[in-house]
Amino acid sequence: MKHISVLVKPASSLCNLRCKYCFYANVSSLREVRSYGKMTESVTEKMIEQIFIDLEDGDHLTLAFQGGEPTLAGLDYYRKVVACVKAQGKRVQVHYTIQTNGTLINERWCEFLKENEFLVGVSIDGHPEYHDLNRVDTKGTGTFQRIILTKELFDRYQIDYNVLCTLTNPLGKEAKKVWQFLQKHKIQYVQFIPCLDDLDTQTRSSYALTPKRFFGFYRQLLSSWLAELEKGNYISVKLFDDLLNLLVRKQVTACGILGSCQVQYVIEADGSVYPCDFYVLDEYRMGYIQESSLKELFNQDISKKFVCEKPALPEKCQSCPFKNICGGGCKRMKDAIYVDEKDYCGYQELLQLFLPKVNQILDALQNVQKGQAE
């Protein structure tokens, strides 16, 4: 049994917001074609057919939809995807996820998402002030209140969702405010996504996360999270979950956490396929899903080059006690999390803080599970 994950961009880089830090707006601007528009019905049909070629009965497939803003592809697009999947003859367990800014969600969307058991990632930047500072529409208006209404719709329809929070450098100072926000709005699952500088930047932006601010944020967050956990209240913070999975369960649940790249299979709206969401660039195009199966794409020279190419590790990494469980980390996030120009590593600092607390965390989690079972 195998589990294959595919990330699809059915509306390419099209978006109805103008978030100031959007990494995909930067990535797409570096291509010959900035946007491939919306995925056609013929490409959709061929995509599902080609993905299933490499699957067998009992396998698992995750179809994840991102953008841009993937809801711009329209509800009928997703109905078509589900219909194509159901038409396949193999007994494959298919999991659907979608990452959205939430502004276009209505009750029809919720009915569809619930019926087809989509896991939704909705972007909320941890505090109204910071959300509205960066997550603005085409008129420059903040979108926080619109997103909160969407969250309430998800709650009413009992749709499974995670909150995706872009961790900018300014927000990195506000861990306590973020924690209070999570508690106030009863958010149970949150993932903090490090805000990155543009790929082609010459000067560092004010919103790009730094390793010191990364550690400062998680140091405060860990204290609040653990204190609440010991009271029997659990909120899933993805990085903490990933660390526990790695250190205790020996499971890798985050791309790049061991410092090694993997082929992610990112499919753009025209069917072109790339190895990583951070590198959907012309020079990394592996081929087209209309013409090749995933296995064939994996065996392309470009795929092998991407997996093998790795920047030299800083000298600090050579003597780091966590080198074997980090390996330098994700190469795209190196300036946001890992070693900076002053030889400071935010991730090393976090591991030094986190590891001595693992048994304390596990005991608290066990007590939470006992309380839930009673």
mmCIF file of N, CA, C and O in Angstrom, residues 188-241:
data_model
loop_
_atom_site.group_PDB
_atom_site.id
_atom_site.type_symbol
_atom_site.label_atom_id
_atom_site.label_comp_id
_atom_site.label_asym_id
_atom_site.label_seq_id
_atom_site.Cartn_x
_atom_site.Cartn_y
_atom_site.Cartn_z
ATOM 1 N N GLN A 188 -8.860 24.837 16.798
ATOM 2 C CA GLN A 188 -8.253 23.610 17.325
ATOM 3 C C GLN A 188 -7.004 23.167 16.564
ATOM 4 O O GLN A 188 -6.205 22.398 17.093
ATOM 5 N N TYR A 189 -6.839 23.646 15.331
ATOM 6 C CA TYR A 189 -5.696 23.220 14.514
ATOM 7 C C TYR A 189 -5.110 24.446 13.825
ATOM 8 O O TYR A 189 -5.828 25.167 13.127
ATOM 9 N N VAL A 190 -3.818 24.655 14.012
ATOM 10 C CA VAL A 190 -3.188 25.823 13.408
ATOM 11 C C VAL A 190 -1.811 25.450 12.869
ATOM 12 O O VAL A 190 -1.078 24.654 13.472
ATOM 13 N N GLN A 191 -1.496 26.014 11.724
ATOM 14 C CA GLN A 191 -0.167 25.861 11.129
ATOM 15 C C GLN A 191 0.386 27.251 10.850
ATOM 16 O O GLN A 191 -0.260 28.066 10.190
ATOM 17 N N PHE A 192 1.572 27.521 11.379
ATOM 18 C CA PHE A 192 2.230 28.798 11.140
ATOM 19 C C PHE A 192 3.210 28.631 9.981
ATOM 20 O O PHE A 192 4.129 27.818 10.045
ATOM 21 N N ILE A 193 2.975 29.400 8.929
ATOM 22 C CA ILE A 193 3.786 29.297 7.718
ATOM 23 C C ILE A 193 4.794 30.444 7.695
ATOM 24 O O ILE A 193 4.400 31.615 7.638
ATOM 25 N N PRO A 194 6.089 30.151 7.762
ATOM 26 C CA PRO A 194 7.086 31.221 7.761
ATOM 27 C C PRO A 194 6.970 32.105 6.531
ATOM 28 O O PRO A 194 6.891 31.620 5.403
ATOM 29 N N CYS A 195 6.939 33.402 6.745
ATOM 30 C CA CYS A 195 6.869 34.354 5.639
ATOM 31 C C CYS A 195 8.250 34.509 5.020
ATOM 32 O O CYS A 195 9.237 34.787 5.726
ATOM 33 N N LEU A 196 8.321 34.349 3.703
ATOM 34 C CA LEU A 196 9.607 34.310 3.009
ATOM 35 C C LEU A 196 9.834 35.561 2.170
ATOM 36 O O LEU A 196 8.890 36.171 1.671
ATOM 37 N N ASP A 197 11.102 35.879 1.996
ATOM 38 C CA ASP A 197 11.463 36.918 1.041
ATOM 39 C C ASP A 197 11.240 36.401 -0.385
ATOM 40 O O ASP A 197 11.213 35.186 -0.622
ATOM 41 N N ASP A 198 11.109 37.306 -1.333
ATOM 42 C CA ASP A 198 10.981 36.913 -2.733
ATOM 43 C C ASP A 198 12.231 36.159 -3.187
ATOM 44 O O ASP A 198 13.342 36.415 -2.704
ATOM 45 N N LEU A 199 12.034 35.246 -4.130
ATOM 46 C CA LEU A 199 13.159 34.468 -4.650
ATOM 47 C C LEU A 199 14.240 35.347 -5.266
ATOM 48 O O LEU A 199 15.435 35.055 -5.165
ATOM 49 N N ASP A 200 13.821 36.431 -5.919
ATOM 50 C CA ASP A 200 14.758 37.286 -6.639
ATOM 51 C C ASP A 200 15.086 38.574 -5.881
ATOM 52 O O ASP A 200 15.552 39.548 -6.475
ATOM 53 N N THR A 201 14.859 38.587 -4.573
ATOM 54 C CA THR A 201 15.048 39.820 -3.818
ATOM 55 C C THR A 201 16.519 40.217 -3.714
ATOM 56 O O THR A 201 17.407 39.360 -3.680
ATOM 57 N N GLN A 202 16.754 41.513 -3.668
ATOM 58 C CA GLN A 202 18.097 42.037 -3.446
ATOM 59 C C GLN A 202 18.239 42.603 -2.039
ATOM 60 O O GLN A 202 19.335 42.679 -1.491
ATOM 61 N N THR A 203 17.132 43.015 -1.459
ATOM 62 C CA THR A 203 17.136 43.550 -0.099
ATOM 63 C C THR A 203 16.051 42.859 0.712
ATOM 64 O O THR A 203 14.982 42.531 0.192
ATOM 65 N N ARG A 204 16.298 42.658 1.976
ATOM 66 C CA ARG A 204 15.363 41.955 2.832
ATOM 67 C C ARG A 204 14.125 42.810 3.099
ATOM 68 O O ARG A 204 14.230 43.993 3.394
ATOM 69 N N SER A 205 12.949 42.189 3.024
ATOM 70 C CA SER A 205 11.705 42.910 3.269
ATOM 71 C C SER A 205 11.416 42.993 4.761
ATOM 72 O O SER A 205 11.982 42.245 5.564
ATOM 73 N N SER A 206 10.514 43.877 5.126
ATOM 74 C CA SER A 206 10.170 44.065 6.538
ATOM 75 C C SER A 206 9.304 42.939 7.077
ATOM 76 O O SER A 206 9.252 42.717 8.283
ATOM 77 N N TYR A 207 8.600 42.209 6.188
ATOM 78 C CA TYR A 207 7.695 41.162 6.658
ATOM 79 C C TYR A 207 8.328 39.767 6.665
ATOM 80 O O TYR A 207 7.789 38.835 7.252
ATOM 81 N N ALA A 208 9.482 39.579 5.999
ATOM 82 C CA ALA A 208 10.110 38.258 5.940
ATOM 83 C C ALA A 208 10.613 37.844 7.322
ATOM 84 O O ALA A 208 11.302 38.599 8.002
ATOM 85 N N LEU A 209 10.263 36.638 7.730
ATOM 86 C CA LEU A 209 10.632 36.122 9.042
ATOM 87 C C LEU A 209 12.145 35.929 9.148
ATOM 88 O O LEU A 209 12.800 35.551 8.179
ATOM 89 N N THR A 210 12.694 36.182 10.337
ATOM 90 C CA THR A 210 14.109 35.948 10.603
ATOM 91 C C THR A 210 14.243 34.811 11.619
ATOM 92 O O THR A 210 13.307 34.551 12.398
ATOM 93 N N PRO A 211 15.381 34.114 11.650
ATOM 94 C CA PRO A 211 15.559 33.026 12.620
ATOM 95 C C PRO A 211 15.356 33.457 14.071
ATOM 96 O O PRO A 211 14.757 32.714 14.856
ATOM 97 N N LYS A 212 15.806 34.649 14.435
ATOM 98 C CA LYS A 212 15.623 35.111 15.818
ATOM 99 C C LYS A 212 14.153 35.320 16.139
ATOM 100 O O LYS A 212 13.685 34.955 17.224
ATOM 101 N N ARG A 213 13.426 35.905 15.199
ATOM 102 C CA ARG A 213 12.007 36.139 15.443
ATOM 103 C C ARG A 213 11.225 34.817 15.416
ATOM 104 O O ARG A 213 10.260 34.654 16.162
ATOM 105 N N PHE A 214 11.664 33.887 14.578
ATOM 106 C CA PHE A 214 11.071 32.550 14.554
ATOM 107 C C PHE A 214 11.162 31.904 15.928
ATOM 108 O O PHE A 214 10.160 31.416 16.470
ATOM 109 N N PHE A 215 12.355 31.902 16.503
ATOM 110 C CA PHE A 215 12.520 31.272 17.808
ATOM 111 C C PHE A 215 11.782 32.039 18.900
ATOM 112 O O PHE A 215 11.146 31.443 19.772
ATOM 113 N N GLY A 216 11.857 33.360 18.848
ATOM 114 C CA GLY A 216 11.168 34.166 19.855
ATOM 115 C C GLY A 216 9.675 33.882 19.886
ATOM 116 O O GLY A 216 9.067 33.793 20.951
ATOM 117 N N PHE A 217 9.085 33.721 18.708
ATOM 118 C CA PHE A 217 7.657 33.429 18.622
ATOM 119 C C PHE A 217 7.353 32.071 19.219
ATOM 120 O O PHE A 217 6.455 31.939 20.072
ATOM 121 N N TYR A 218 8.093 31.042 18.793
ATOM 122 C CA TYR A 218 7.800 29.693 19.270
ATOM 123 C C TYR A 218 8.172 29.496 20.729
ATOM 124 O O TYR A 218 7.558 28.662 21.417
ATOM 125 N N ARG A 219 9.137 30.229 21.230
ATOM 126 C CA ARG A 219 9.463 30.145 22.667
ATOM 127 C C ARG A 219 8.268 30.587 23.501
ATOM 128 O O ARG A 219 7.872 29.904 24.444
ATOM 129 N N GLN A 220 7.677 31.737 23.137
ATOM 130 C CA GLN A 220 6.497 32.215 23.858
ATOM 131 C C GLN A 220 5.304 31.287 23.644
ATOM 132 O O GLN A 220 4.547 30.990 24.585
ATOM 133 N N LEU A 221 5.132 30.837 22.406
ATOM 134 C CA LEU A 221 3.991 29.988 22.093
ATOM 135 C C LEU A 221 4.068 28.655 22.841
ATOM 136 O O LEU A 221 3.053 28.172 23.362
ATOM 137 N N LEU A 222 5.258 28.073 22.904
ATOM 138 C CA LEU A 222 5.431 26.795 23.589
ATOM 139 C C LEU A 222 5.056 26.907 25.060
ATOM 140 O O LEU A 222 4.411 26.009 25.619
ATOM 141 N N SER A 223 5.437 27.996 25.673
ATOM 142 C CA SER A 223 5.110 28.203 27.092
ATOM 143 C C SER A 223 3.591 28.258 27.301
ATOM 144 O O SER A 223 3.049 27.587 28.182
ATOM 145 N N SER A 224 2.898 29.035 26.468
ATOM 146 C CA SER A 224 1.438 29.151 26.585
ATOM 147 C C SER A 224 0.751 27.836 26.237
ATOM 148 O O SER A 224 -0.199 27.413 26.906
ATOM 149 N N TRP A 225 1.233 27.190 25.193
ATOM 150 C CA TRP A 225 0.649 25.935 24.715
ATOM 151 C C TRP A 225 0.769 24.836 25.761
ATOM 152 O O TRP A 225 -0.198 24.132 26.055
ATOM 153 N N LEU A 226 1.955 24.710 26.358
ATOM 154 C CA LEU A 226 2.187 23.655 27.344
ATOM 155 C C LEU A 226 1.412 23.916 28.629
ATOM 156 O O LEU A 226 0.852 22.984 29.233
ATOM 157 N N ALA A 227 1.347 25.171 29.050
ATOM 158 C CA ALA A 227 0.590 25.517 30.249
ATOM 159 C C ALA A 227 -0.885 25.149 30.075
ATOM 160 O O ALA A 227 -1.521 24.603 30.991
ATOM 161 N N GLU A 228 -1.422 25.422 28.892
ATOM 162 C CA GLU A 228 -2.825 25.111 28.626
ATOM 163 C C GLU A 228 -3.033 23.608 28.471
ATOM 164 O O GLU A 228 -4.056 23.061 28.884
ATOM 165 N N LEU A 229 -2.038 22.938 27.880
ATOM 166 C CA LEU A 229 -2.107 21.494 27.705
ATOM 167 C C LEU A 229 -2.177 20.791 29.065
ATOM 168 O O LEU A 229 -2.933 19.827 29.241
ATOM 169 N N GLU A 230 -1.424 21.290 30.027
ATOM 170 C CA GLU A 230 -1.424 20.675 31.353
ATOM 171 C C GLU A 230 -2.722 20.935 32.119
ATOM 172 O O GLU A 230 -2.987 20.296 33.140
ATOM 173 N N LYS A 231 -3.522 21.863 31.618
ATOM 174 C CA LYS A 231 -4.859 22.083 32.186
ATOM 175 C C LYS A 231 -5.895 21.187 31.498
ATOM 176 O O LYS A 231 -7.078 21.213 31.845
ATOM 177 N N GLY A 232 -5.450 20.418 30.503
ATOM 178 C CA GLY A 232 -6.354 19.524 29.792
ATOM 179 C C GLY A 232 -6.913 20.091 28.511
ATOM 180 O O GLY A 232 -7.799 19.483 27.896
ATOM 181 N N ASN A 233 -6.383 21.242 28.068
ATOM 182 C CA ASN A 233 -6.879 21.887 26.855
ATOM 183 C C ASN A 233 -5.838 21.785 25.746
ATOM 184 O O ASN A 233 -4.736 22.331 25.874
ATOM 185 N N TYR A 234 -6.193 21.103 24.677
ATOM 186 C CA TYR A 234 -5.224 20.828 23.615
ATOM 187 C C TYR A 234 -5.583 21.572 22.323
ATOM 188 O O TYR A 234 -6.709 21.496 21.838
ATOM 189 N N ILE A 235 -4.609 22.311 21.800
ATOM 190 C CA ILE A 235 -4.694 22.910 20.472
ATOM 191 C C ILE A 235 -3.538 22.351 19.656
ATOM 192 O O ILE A 235 -2.380 22.371 20.103
ATOM 193 N N SER A 236 -3.849 21.843 18.480
ATOM 194 C CA SER A 236 -2.809 21.269 17.624
ATOM 195 C C SER A 236 -2.028 22.386 16.927
ATOM 196 O O SER A 236 -2.590 23.141 16.132
ATOM 197 N N VAL A 237 -0.735 22.475 17.236
ATOM 198 C CA VAL A 237 0.187 23.378 16.558
ATOM 199 C C VAL A 237 1.074 22.496 15.678
ATOM 200 O O VAL A 237 1.804 21.649 16.183
ATOM 201 N N LYS A 238 1.009 22.681 14.363
ATOM 202 C CA LYS A 238 1.607 21.693 13.458
ATOM 203 C C LYS A 238 3.092 21.466 13.703
ATOM 204 O O LYS A 238 3.555 20.318 13.678
ATOM 205 N N LEU A 239 3.861 22.505 13.950
ATOM 206 C CA LEU A 239 5.292 22.288 14.155
ATOM 207 C C LEU A 239 5.544 21.434 15.389
ATOM 208 O O LEU A 239 6.403 20.548 15.373
ATOM 209 N N PHE A 240 4.799 21.658 16.459
ATOM 210 C CA PHE A 240 4.957 20.832 17.655
ATOM 211 C C PHE A 240 4.564 19.387 17.356
ATOM 212 O O PHE A 240 5.240 18.441 17.791
ATOM 213 N N ASP A 241 3.481 19.201 16.601
ATOM 214 C CA ASP A 241 3.081 17.848 16.202
ATOM 215 C C ASP A 241 4.160 17.185 15.361
ATOM 216 O O ASP A 241 4.487 16.008 15.554
#
